[in-house]
Coordinates of C-alpha atoms in Angstrom, one line a residue:
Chain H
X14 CA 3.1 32.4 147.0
X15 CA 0.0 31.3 145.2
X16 CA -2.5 29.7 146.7
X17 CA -4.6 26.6 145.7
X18 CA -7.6 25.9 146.3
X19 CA -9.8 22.4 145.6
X20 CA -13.3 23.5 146.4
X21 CA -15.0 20.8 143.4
X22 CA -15.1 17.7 145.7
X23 CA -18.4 16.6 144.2
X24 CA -16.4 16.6 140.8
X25 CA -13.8 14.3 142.4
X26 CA -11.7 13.9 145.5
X27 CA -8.2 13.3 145.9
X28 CA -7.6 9.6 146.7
X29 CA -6.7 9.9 150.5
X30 CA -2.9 8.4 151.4
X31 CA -4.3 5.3 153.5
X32 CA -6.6 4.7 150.4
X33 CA -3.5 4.6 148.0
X34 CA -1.2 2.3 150.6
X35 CA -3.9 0.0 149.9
X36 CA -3.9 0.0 146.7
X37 CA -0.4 0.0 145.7
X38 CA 0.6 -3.8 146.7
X39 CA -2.2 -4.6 143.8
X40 CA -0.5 -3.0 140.7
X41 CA 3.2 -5.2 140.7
X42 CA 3.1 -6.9 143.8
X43 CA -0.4 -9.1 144.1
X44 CA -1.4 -8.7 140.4
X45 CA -3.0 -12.2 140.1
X46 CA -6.0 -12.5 138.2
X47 CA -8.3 -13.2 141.4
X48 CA -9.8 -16.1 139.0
X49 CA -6.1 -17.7 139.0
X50 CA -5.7 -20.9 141.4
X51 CA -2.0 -20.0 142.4
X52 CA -1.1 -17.8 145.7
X53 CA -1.0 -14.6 143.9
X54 CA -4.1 -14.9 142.5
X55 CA -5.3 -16.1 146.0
X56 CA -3.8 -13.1 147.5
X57 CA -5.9 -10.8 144.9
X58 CA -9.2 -12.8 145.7
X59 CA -9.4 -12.4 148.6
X60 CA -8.3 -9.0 148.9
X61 CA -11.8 -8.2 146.8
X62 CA -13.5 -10.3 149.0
X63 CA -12.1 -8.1 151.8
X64 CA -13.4 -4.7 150.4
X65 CA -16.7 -6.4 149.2
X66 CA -16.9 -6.9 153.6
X67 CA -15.9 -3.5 153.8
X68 CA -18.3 -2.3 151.4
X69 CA -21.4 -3.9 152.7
X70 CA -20.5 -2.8 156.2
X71 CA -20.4 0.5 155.1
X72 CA -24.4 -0.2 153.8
X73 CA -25.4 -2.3 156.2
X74 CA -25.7 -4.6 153.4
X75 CA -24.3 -8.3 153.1
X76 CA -21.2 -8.6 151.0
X77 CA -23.0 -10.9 148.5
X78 CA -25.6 -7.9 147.8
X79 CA -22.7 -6.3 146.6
X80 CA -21.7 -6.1 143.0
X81 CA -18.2 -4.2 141.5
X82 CA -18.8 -2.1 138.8
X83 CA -17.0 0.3 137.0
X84 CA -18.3 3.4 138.7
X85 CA -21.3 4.7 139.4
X86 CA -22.7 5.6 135.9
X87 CA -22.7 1.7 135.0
X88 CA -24.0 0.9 138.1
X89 CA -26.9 3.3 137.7
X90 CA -27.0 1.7 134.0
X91 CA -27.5 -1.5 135.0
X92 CA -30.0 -1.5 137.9
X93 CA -32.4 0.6 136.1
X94 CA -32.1 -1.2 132.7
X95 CA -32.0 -4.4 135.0
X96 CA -35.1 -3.5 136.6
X97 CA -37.0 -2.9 133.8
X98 CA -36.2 -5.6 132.2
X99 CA -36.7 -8.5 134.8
X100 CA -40.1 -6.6 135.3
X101 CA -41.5 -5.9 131.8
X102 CA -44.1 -8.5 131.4
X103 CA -45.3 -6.7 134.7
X104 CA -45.3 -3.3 133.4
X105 CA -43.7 -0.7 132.0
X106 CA -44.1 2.2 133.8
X107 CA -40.9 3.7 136.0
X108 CA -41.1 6.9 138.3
X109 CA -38.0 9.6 138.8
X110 CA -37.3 12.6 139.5
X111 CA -36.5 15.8 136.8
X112 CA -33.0 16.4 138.0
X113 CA -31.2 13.1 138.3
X114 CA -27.5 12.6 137.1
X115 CA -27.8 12.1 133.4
X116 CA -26.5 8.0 134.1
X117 CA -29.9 8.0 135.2
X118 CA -31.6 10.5 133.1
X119 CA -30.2 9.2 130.0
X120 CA -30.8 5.8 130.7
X121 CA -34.2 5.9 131.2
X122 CA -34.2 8.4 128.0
X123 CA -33.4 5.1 126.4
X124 CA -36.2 3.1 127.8
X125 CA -38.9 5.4 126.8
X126 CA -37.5 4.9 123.4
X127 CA -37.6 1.2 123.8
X128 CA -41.3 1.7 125.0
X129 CA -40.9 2.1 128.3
X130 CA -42.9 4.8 129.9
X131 CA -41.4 7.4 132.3
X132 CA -43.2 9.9 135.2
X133 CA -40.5 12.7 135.7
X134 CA -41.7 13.9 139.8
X135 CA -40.7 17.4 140.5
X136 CA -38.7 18.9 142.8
X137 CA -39.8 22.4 143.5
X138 CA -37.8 25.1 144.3
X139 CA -36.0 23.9 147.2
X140 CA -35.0 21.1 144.9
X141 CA -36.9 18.3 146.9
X142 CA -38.8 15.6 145.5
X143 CA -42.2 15.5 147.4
X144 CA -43.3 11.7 148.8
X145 CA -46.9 12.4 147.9
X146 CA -46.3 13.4 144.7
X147 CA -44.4 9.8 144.3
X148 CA -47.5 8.3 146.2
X149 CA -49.7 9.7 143.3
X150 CA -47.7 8.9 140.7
X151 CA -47.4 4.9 141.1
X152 CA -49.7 3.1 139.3
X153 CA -50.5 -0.9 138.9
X154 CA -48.0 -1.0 135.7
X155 CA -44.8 0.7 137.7
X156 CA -42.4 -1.5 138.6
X157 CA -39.3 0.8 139.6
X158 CA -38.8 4.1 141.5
X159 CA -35.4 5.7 140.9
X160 CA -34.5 9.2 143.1
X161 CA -31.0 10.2 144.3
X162 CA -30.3 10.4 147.0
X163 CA -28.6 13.9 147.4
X164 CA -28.2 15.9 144.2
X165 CA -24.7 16.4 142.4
X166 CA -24.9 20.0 141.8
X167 CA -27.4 21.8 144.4
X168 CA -26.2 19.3 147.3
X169 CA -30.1 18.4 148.3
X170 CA -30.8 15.4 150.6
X171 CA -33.7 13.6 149.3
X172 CA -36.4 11.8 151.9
X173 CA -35.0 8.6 151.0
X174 CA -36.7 6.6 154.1
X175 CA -39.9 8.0 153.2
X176 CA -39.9 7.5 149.2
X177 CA -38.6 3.9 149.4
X178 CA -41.4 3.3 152.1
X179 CA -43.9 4.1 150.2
X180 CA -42.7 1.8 147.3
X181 CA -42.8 -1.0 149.4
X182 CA -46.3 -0.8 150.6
X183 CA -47.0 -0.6 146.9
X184 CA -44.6 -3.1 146.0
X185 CA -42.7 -1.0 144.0
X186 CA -38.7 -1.4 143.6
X187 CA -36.4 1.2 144.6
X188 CA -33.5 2.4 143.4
X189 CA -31.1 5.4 144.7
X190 CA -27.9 6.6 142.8
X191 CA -26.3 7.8 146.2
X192 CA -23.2 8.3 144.2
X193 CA -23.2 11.7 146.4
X194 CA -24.7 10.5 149.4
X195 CA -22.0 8.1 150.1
X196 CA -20.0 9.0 153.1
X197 CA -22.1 12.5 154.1
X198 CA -25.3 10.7 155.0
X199 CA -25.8 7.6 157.0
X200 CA -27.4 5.5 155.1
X201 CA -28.3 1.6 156.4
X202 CA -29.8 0.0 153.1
X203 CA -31.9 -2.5 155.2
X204 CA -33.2 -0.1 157.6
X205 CA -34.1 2.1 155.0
X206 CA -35.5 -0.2 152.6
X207 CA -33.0 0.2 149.7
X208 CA -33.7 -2.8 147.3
X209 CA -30.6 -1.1 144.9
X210 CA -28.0 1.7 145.3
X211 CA -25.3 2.6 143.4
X212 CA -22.0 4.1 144.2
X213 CA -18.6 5.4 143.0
X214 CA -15.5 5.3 144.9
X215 CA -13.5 8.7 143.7
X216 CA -16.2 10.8 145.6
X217 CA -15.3 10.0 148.6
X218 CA -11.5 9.6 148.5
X219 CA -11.2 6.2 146.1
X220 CA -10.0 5.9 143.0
X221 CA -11.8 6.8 139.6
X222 CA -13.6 4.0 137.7
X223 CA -14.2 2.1 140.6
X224 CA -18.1 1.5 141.7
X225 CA -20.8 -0.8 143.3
X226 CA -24.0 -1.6 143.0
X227 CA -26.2 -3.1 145.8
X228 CA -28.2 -5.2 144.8
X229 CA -30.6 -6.6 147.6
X230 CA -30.4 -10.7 148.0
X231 CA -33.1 -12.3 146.3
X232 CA -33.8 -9.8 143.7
X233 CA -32.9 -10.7 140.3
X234 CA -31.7 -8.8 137.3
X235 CA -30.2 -9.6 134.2
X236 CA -26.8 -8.7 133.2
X237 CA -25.6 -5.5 131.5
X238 CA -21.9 -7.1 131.2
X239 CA -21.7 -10.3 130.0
X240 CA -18.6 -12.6 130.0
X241 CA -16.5 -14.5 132.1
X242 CA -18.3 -15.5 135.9
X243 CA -17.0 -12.9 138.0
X244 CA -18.4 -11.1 140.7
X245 CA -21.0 -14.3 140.7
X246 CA -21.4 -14.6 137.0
X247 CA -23.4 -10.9 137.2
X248 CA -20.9 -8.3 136.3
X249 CA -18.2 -10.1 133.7
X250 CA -14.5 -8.2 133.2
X251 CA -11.6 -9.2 134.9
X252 CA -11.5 -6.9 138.6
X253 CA -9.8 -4.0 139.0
X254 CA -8.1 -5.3 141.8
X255 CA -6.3 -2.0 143.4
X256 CA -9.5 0.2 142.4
X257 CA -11.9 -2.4 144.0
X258 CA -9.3 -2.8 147.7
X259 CA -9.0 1.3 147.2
X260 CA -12.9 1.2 147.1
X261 CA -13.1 -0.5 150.0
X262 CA -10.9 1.3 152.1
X263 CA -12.3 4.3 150.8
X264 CA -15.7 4.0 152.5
X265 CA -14.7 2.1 155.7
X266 CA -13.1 5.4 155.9
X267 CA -15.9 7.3 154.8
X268 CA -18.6 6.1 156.6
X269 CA -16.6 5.9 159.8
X270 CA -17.5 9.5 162.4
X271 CA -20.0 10.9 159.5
X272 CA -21.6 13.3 161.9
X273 CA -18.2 14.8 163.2
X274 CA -16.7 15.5 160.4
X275 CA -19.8 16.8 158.5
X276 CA -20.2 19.2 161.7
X277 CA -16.9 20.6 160.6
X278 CA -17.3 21.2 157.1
X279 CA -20.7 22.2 157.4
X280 CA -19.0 25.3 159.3
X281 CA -17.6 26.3 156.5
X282 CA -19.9 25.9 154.1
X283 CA -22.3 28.0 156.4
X284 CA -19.9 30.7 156.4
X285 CA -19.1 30.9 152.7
X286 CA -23.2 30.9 152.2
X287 CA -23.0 34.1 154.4
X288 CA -20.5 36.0 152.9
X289 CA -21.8 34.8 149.4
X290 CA -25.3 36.0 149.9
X291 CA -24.0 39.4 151.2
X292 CA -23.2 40.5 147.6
X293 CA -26.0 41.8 145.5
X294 CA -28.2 39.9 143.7
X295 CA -26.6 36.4 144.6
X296 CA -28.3 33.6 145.6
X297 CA -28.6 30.3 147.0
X298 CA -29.8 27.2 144.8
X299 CA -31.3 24.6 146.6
X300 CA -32.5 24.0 150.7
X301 CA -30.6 25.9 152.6
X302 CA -31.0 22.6 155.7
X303 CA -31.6 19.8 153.7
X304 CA -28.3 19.9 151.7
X305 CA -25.1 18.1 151.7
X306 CA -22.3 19.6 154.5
X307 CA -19.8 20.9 151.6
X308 CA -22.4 22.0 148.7
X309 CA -22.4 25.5 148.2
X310 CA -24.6 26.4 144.9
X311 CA -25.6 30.3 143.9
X312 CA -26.2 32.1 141.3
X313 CA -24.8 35.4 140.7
X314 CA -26.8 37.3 138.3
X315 CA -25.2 39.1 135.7
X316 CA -22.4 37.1 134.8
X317 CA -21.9 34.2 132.9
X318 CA -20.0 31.0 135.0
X319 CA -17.2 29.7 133.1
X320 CA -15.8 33.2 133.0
X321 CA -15.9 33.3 137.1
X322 CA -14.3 29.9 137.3
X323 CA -11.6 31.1 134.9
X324 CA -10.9 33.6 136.4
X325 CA -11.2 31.6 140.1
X326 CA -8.6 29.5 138.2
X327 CA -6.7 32.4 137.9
X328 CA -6.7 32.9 141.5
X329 CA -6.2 29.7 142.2
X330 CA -9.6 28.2 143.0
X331 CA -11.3 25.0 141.6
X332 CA -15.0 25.4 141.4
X333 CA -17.7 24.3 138.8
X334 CA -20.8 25.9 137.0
X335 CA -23.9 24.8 135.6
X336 CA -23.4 27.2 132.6
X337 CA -24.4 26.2 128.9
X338 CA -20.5 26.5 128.0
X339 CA -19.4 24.0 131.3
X340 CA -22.2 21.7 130.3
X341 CA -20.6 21.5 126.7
X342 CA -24.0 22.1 125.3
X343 CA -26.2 25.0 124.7
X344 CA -28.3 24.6 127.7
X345 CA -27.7 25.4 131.4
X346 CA -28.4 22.7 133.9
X347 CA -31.0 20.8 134.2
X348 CA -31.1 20.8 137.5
X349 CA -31.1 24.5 137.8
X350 CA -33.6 24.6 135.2
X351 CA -35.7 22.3 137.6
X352 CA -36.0 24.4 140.6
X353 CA -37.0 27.0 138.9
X354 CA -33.9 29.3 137.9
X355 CA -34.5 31.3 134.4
X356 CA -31.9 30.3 132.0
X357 CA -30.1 33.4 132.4
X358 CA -29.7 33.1 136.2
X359 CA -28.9 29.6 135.5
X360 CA -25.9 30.6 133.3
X361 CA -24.1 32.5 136.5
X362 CA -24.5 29.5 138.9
X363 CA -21.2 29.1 140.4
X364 CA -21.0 25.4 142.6
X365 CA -18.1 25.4 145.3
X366 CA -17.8 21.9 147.4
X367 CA -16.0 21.8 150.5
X368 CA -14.0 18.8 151.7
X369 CA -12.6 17.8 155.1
X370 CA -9.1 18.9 153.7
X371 CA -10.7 23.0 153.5
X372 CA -10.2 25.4 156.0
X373 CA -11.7 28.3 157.0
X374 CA -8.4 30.1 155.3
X375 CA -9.9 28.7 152.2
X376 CA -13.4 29.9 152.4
X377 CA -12.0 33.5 153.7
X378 CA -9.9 33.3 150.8
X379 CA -12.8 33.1 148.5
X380 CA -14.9 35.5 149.8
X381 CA -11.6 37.4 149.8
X382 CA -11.2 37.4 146.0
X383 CA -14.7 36.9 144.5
X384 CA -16.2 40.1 144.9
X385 CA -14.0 41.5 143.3
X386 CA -14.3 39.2 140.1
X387 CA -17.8 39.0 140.3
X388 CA -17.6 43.1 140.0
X389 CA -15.3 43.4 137.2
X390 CA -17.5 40.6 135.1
X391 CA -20.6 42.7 136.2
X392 CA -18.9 45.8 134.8
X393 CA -18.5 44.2 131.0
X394 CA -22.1 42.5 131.1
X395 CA -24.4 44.5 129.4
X396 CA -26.8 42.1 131.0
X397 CA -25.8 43.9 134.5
X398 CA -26.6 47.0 132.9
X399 CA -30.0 46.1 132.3
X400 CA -31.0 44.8 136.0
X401 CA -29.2 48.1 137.4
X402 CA -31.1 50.0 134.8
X403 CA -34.3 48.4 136.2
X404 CA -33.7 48.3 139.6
Chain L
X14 CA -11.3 22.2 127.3
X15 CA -8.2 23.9 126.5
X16 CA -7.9 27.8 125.1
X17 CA -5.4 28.9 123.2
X18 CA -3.0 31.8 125.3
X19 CA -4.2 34.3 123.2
X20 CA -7.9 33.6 123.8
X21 CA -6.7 33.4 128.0
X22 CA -5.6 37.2 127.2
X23 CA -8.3 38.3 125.5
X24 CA -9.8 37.0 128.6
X25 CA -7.9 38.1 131.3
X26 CA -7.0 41.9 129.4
X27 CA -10.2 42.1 127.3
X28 CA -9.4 45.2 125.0
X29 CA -11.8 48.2 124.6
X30 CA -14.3 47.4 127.6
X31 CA -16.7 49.4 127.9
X32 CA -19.3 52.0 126.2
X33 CA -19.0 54.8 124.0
X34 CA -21.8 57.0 125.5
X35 CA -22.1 59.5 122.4
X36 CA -21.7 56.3 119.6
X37 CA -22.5 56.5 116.2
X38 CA -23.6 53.1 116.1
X39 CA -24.4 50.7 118.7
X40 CA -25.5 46.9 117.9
X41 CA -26.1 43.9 120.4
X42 CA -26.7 40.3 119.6
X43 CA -27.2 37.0 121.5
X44 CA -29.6 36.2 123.9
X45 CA -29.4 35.5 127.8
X46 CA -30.8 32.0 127.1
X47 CA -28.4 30.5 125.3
X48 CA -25.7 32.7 128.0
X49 CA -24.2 35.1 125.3
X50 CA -24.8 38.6 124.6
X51 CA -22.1 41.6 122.9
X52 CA -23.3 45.0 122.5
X53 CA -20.6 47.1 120.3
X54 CA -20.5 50.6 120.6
X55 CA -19.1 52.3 117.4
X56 CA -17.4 55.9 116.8
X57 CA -16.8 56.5 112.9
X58 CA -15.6 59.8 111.0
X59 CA -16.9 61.7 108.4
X60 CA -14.3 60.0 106.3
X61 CA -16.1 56.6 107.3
X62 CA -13.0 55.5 109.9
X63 CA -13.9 53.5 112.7
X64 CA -12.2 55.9 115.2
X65 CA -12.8 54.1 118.7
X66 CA -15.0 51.1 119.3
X67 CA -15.9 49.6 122.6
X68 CA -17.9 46.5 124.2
X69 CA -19.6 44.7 127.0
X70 CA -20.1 41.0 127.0
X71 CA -22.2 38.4 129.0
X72 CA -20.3 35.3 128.4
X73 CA -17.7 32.6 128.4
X74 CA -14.2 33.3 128.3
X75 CA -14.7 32.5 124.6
X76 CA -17.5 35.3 124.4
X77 CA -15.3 37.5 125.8
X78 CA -11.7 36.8 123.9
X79 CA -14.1 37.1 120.9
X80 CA -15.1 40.7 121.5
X81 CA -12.1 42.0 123.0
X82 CA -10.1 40.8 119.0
X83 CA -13.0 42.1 117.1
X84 CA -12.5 45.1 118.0
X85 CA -8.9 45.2 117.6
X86 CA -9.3 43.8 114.4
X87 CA -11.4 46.8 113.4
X88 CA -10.2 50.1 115.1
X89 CA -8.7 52.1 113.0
X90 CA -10.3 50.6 110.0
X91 CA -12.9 52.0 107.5
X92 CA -16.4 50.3 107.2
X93 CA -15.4 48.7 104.2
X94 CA -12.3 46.7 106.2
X95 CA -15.1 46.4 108.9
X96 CA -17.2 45.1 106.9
X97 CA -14.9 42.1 105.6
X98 CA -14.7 41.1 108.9
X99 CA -15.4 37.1 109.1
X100 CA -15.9 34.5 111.9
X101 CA -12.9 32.9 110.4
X102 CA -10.5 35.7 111.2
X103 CA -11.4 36.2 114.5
X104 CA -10.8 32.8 115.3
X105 CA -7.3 32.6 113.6
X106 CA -6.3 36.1 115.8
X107 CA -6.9 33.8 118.3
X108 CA -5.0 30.9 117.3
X109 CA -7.9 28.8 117.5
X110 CA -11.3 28.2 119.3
X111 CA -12.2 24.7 120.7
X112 CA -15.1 23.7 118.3
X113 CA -18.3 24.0 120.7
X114 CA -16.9 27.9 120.9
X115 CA -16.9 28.5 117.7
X116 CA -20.3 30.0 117.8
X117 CA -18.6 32.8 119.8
X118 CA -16.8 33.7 117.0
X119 CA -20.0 34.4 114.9
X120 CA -21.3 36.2 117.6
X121 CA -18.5 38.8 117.3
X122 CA -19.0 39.1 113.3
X123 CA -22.2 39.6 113.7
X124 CA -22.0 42.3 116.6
X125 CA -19.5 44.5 114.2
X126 CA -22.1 44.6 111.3
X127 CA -25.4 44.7 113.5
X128 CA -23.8 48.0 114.9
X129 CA -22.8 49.4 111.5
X130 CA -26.4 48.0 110.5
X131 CA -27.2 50.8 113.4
X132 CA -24.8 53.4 111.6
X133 CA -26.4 53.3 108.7
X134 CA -30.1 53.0 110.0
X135 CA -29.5 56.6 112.0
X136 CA -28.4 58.3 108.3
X137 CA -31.2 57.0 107.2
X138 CA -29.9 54.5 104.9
X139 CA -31.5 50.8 104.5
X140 CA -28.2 48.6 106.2
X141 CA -29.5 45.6 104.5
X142 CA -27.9 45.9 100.9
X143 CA -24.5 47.4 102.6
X144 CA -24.2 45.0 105.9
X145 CA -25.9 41.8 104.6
X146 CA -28.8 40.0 106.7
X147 CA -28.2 39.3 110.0
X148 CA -29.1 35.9 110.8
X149 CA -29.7 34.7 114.1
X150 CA -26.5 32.4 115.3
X151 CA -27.1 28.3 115.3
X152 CA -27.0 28.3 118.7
X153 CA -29.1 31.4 119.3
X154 CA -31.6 29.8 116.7
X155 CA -32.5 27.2 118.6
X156 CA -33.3 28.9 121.5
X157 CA -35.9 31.6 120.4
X158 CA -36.6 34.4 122.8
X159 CA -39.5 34.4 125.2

């Protein structure tokens, strides 16, 4: 029998069977326009008002600091651009780190073209962003901080506490795409002084384009979507009512017994680390601590990544790279790039992330069959040849 | 991304692997930055018949499909044939390359005539006027070494 195995959960996750019993009454059953006056359209209101609830529980948020979006890359859109914006005649200046998602990286791209000016904070080899480099960086004319809160492909947990603190006491905004945060981390926006955050539902178990932003009560930004006068006349479009009750039920799931389940895949990602790092020349990207309970991250010098995930595929496993030809462009990632890797090493970074739903099976299962591929690549690579020759 | 099944055998039963330890010509081209690199080993006749050929490859499973054709496509053959050898062909052995691998397909070309380049460079003969220029790939170009 063949086996498969889903070890890319920071890609996507499945959408979890209580999550899709909540959604399915809102496709053909309750599919009023929440807008509509009649009992359908009732039904549909309030069954966003209910996941907004949910949603800000989740944050420790109020359910009007929450705002539907349609995932996390428009979320991270429109609190940066939003930011800017309401601030300009302030200043100009915004602060983030090298090896944010590219919603964020790309955005702010933008602003600097639009004459906006942007302080890049590193992150070291650990992949880490330092708070006094962020203390030394803010100046009279910045007006918005944006860090992630873990990253997407090496799994680091950034100081989030710390970082927003010292925004405040320099009355700085902050921002956080905790798109992969959400559900691994306990995160209490008030308590951690989080003025926005954004979020996207099919990491942890929701449906695909379904986000949030939080947006804290009293600060203002303009719109990114204009139109009709949903979600309080700030994010215009008609809901997406089953993605928007599947959000919701999604991280009252997620956010419920963090520490106990993260205890249990946190096993296994400790043990695939292990048996990873006993093959030669392989190694780990990113903190070993400080890292998200299902991101495993190496790189495995010699061999170029999409040809290990094909032939993973071929075994049945589901992984990702951060290889020029998975990127879809000529570089490797960014984010690899940023901690320090050289592009070659960068180009052999194999990314596998654990879930709940993995089992130690799984992981065995890996470190059954990737030796083995990892050897039969090295043997073709005349780049193996030279670090053998020079070792 | 989707490869054709020929490329996913090329892939997964790459022809010729390997080196040719005493080769008449060896070339390699690509660079580790931009995650590409084939070396092509080369054993050719007195009568000027490529009589074995062999490679290694650092790269994506287009890299390697890419390699593993070429040197189907030229075993067998004399330089001349060899020589003829385009991009174009080996992506039509293939049945196709998505477009951002198409570079791969370059890469193989010029791996065939940077080894016969080395053929004719250890007789002592200037490959330029036989082989052509070899001209750094557009993907290799714009990430210069160092």
């Amino acid at each position: 029998m063949s086996r498969f195995i889903y070890a890319d959960n920071a890609a996507t996750t499945a959408v979890s069977q209580p999550v899709l019993d909540a959604m399915l009454p809102y496709f053909a059953e309750h599919y009023g326009n929440p807008s509509s006056i009649y009992s359908i359209g009732r039904d549909a209101h309030t069954a966003v008002d209910t996941a907004r609830e949910q949603t800000a529980a989740a944050l420790g948020a109020l359910p009007e600091e929450i705002y539907f979006t349609s995932g996390g890359s428009e979320a991270d859109n429109w609190a940066i651009r939003g930011a800017a914006l309401a601030n300009r005649k302030k200043g100009r200046h915004i602060i983030s780190s090298v090896f944010e998602h590219h919603a964020v990286l790309h955005t702010l791209k933008a602003l600097e073209k639009e004459g906006w000016e942007v302080t890049y904070l590193k992150v070291y080899e650990n992949g880490i962003v330092r708070p006094d480099d962020l203390r030394a960086a803010i100046r009279p004319d910045t007006v918005l901080v944006t860090i992630m809160y873990a990253n997407n492909e090496i799994g680091t947990i950034q100081p989030i506490p710390e970082l927003a603190g010292i925004c405040h006491e320099k009355g700085v905004l902050f921002h956080t795409d905790a798109v992969q945060a959400i559900g691994h981390v306990a995160i209490n926006v008030k308590e951690q002084g989080i003025d926005m955050l954004s979020l996207s539902a099919h990491k942890f178990h929701g449906p695909k384009g379904t986000g949030a932003l939080y947006i804290k009560k009293g600060l203002r930004i303009p719109n990114l979507i204009e139109g009709g006068a949903q979600e309080r006349g700030h994010r215009a479009g008609t809901e997406n009512v089953a993605g928007i009750v599947g959000l919701g039920r999604a991280i009252e799931i997620a956010c419920k017994d963090i520490t106990a389940r993260d205890e249990k895949v946190k096993l296994l990602r400790d043990a695939l680390i292990d048996n990873l790092l006993k093959i030669k020349r392989v190694r780990l990207n990113g903190d070993r601590l400080q890292r998200l309970a299902g991101n495993v991250n190496v790189s495995v010098e010699g061999i170029e990544g999409e040809s290990l995930l094909l032939m993973l595929d071929m075994k049945g496993v589901c992984a990702s790279s951060g290889s020029a030809c998975t990127s879809g462009s000529l570089d490797p990632s960014h984010v690899l790039l940023a901690i320090g890797l050289p592009h070659e090493v960068a180009h052999g970074s194999l990314r596998l992330t654990l879930g709940e739903e993995n089992t130690m099976a799984d992981v065995n299962y890996i470190c059954e069959v990737l030796p083995s591929i990892i050897d039969r690549l090295r043997s073709m690579s005349p780049v193996w040849e030279k670090i053998e020759a020079q070792a | 991304m989707l490869y054709s099944q020929k490329v996913m055998d090329h892939f997964s039963n790459p022809r010729n692997v390997g080196e040719i330890t005493d080769a008449d010509g060896v070339g390699e081209v690509g660079n580790p930055r931009c995650g590409d690199i084939m070396k092509m080993y080369l054993k050719i006749n007195d009568a000027g018949i490529i009589e074995d050929v062999k490679f290694k490859t650092f790269g994506c499973g287009a890299a390697v499909a890419t390699s593993s054709i070429a040197t189907e496509l030229i075993k067998g053959k004399s330089i001349d044939d060899a020589l003829k050898l385009t991009n174009q062909a080996v992506v039509e052995a293939l049945d196709g390359l998505p477009p951002v691998k198409l570079h791969c397909s370059v890469l193989a070309e010029q791996a065939v005539k940077s080894a016969l380049a080395d053929y004719y460079r250890r007789k002592g003969i200037d490959p330029e006027p036989i082989v052509g220029k070899i001209e750094d790939c557009e993907a290799c170009a714009l990430h210069p070494q160092g």
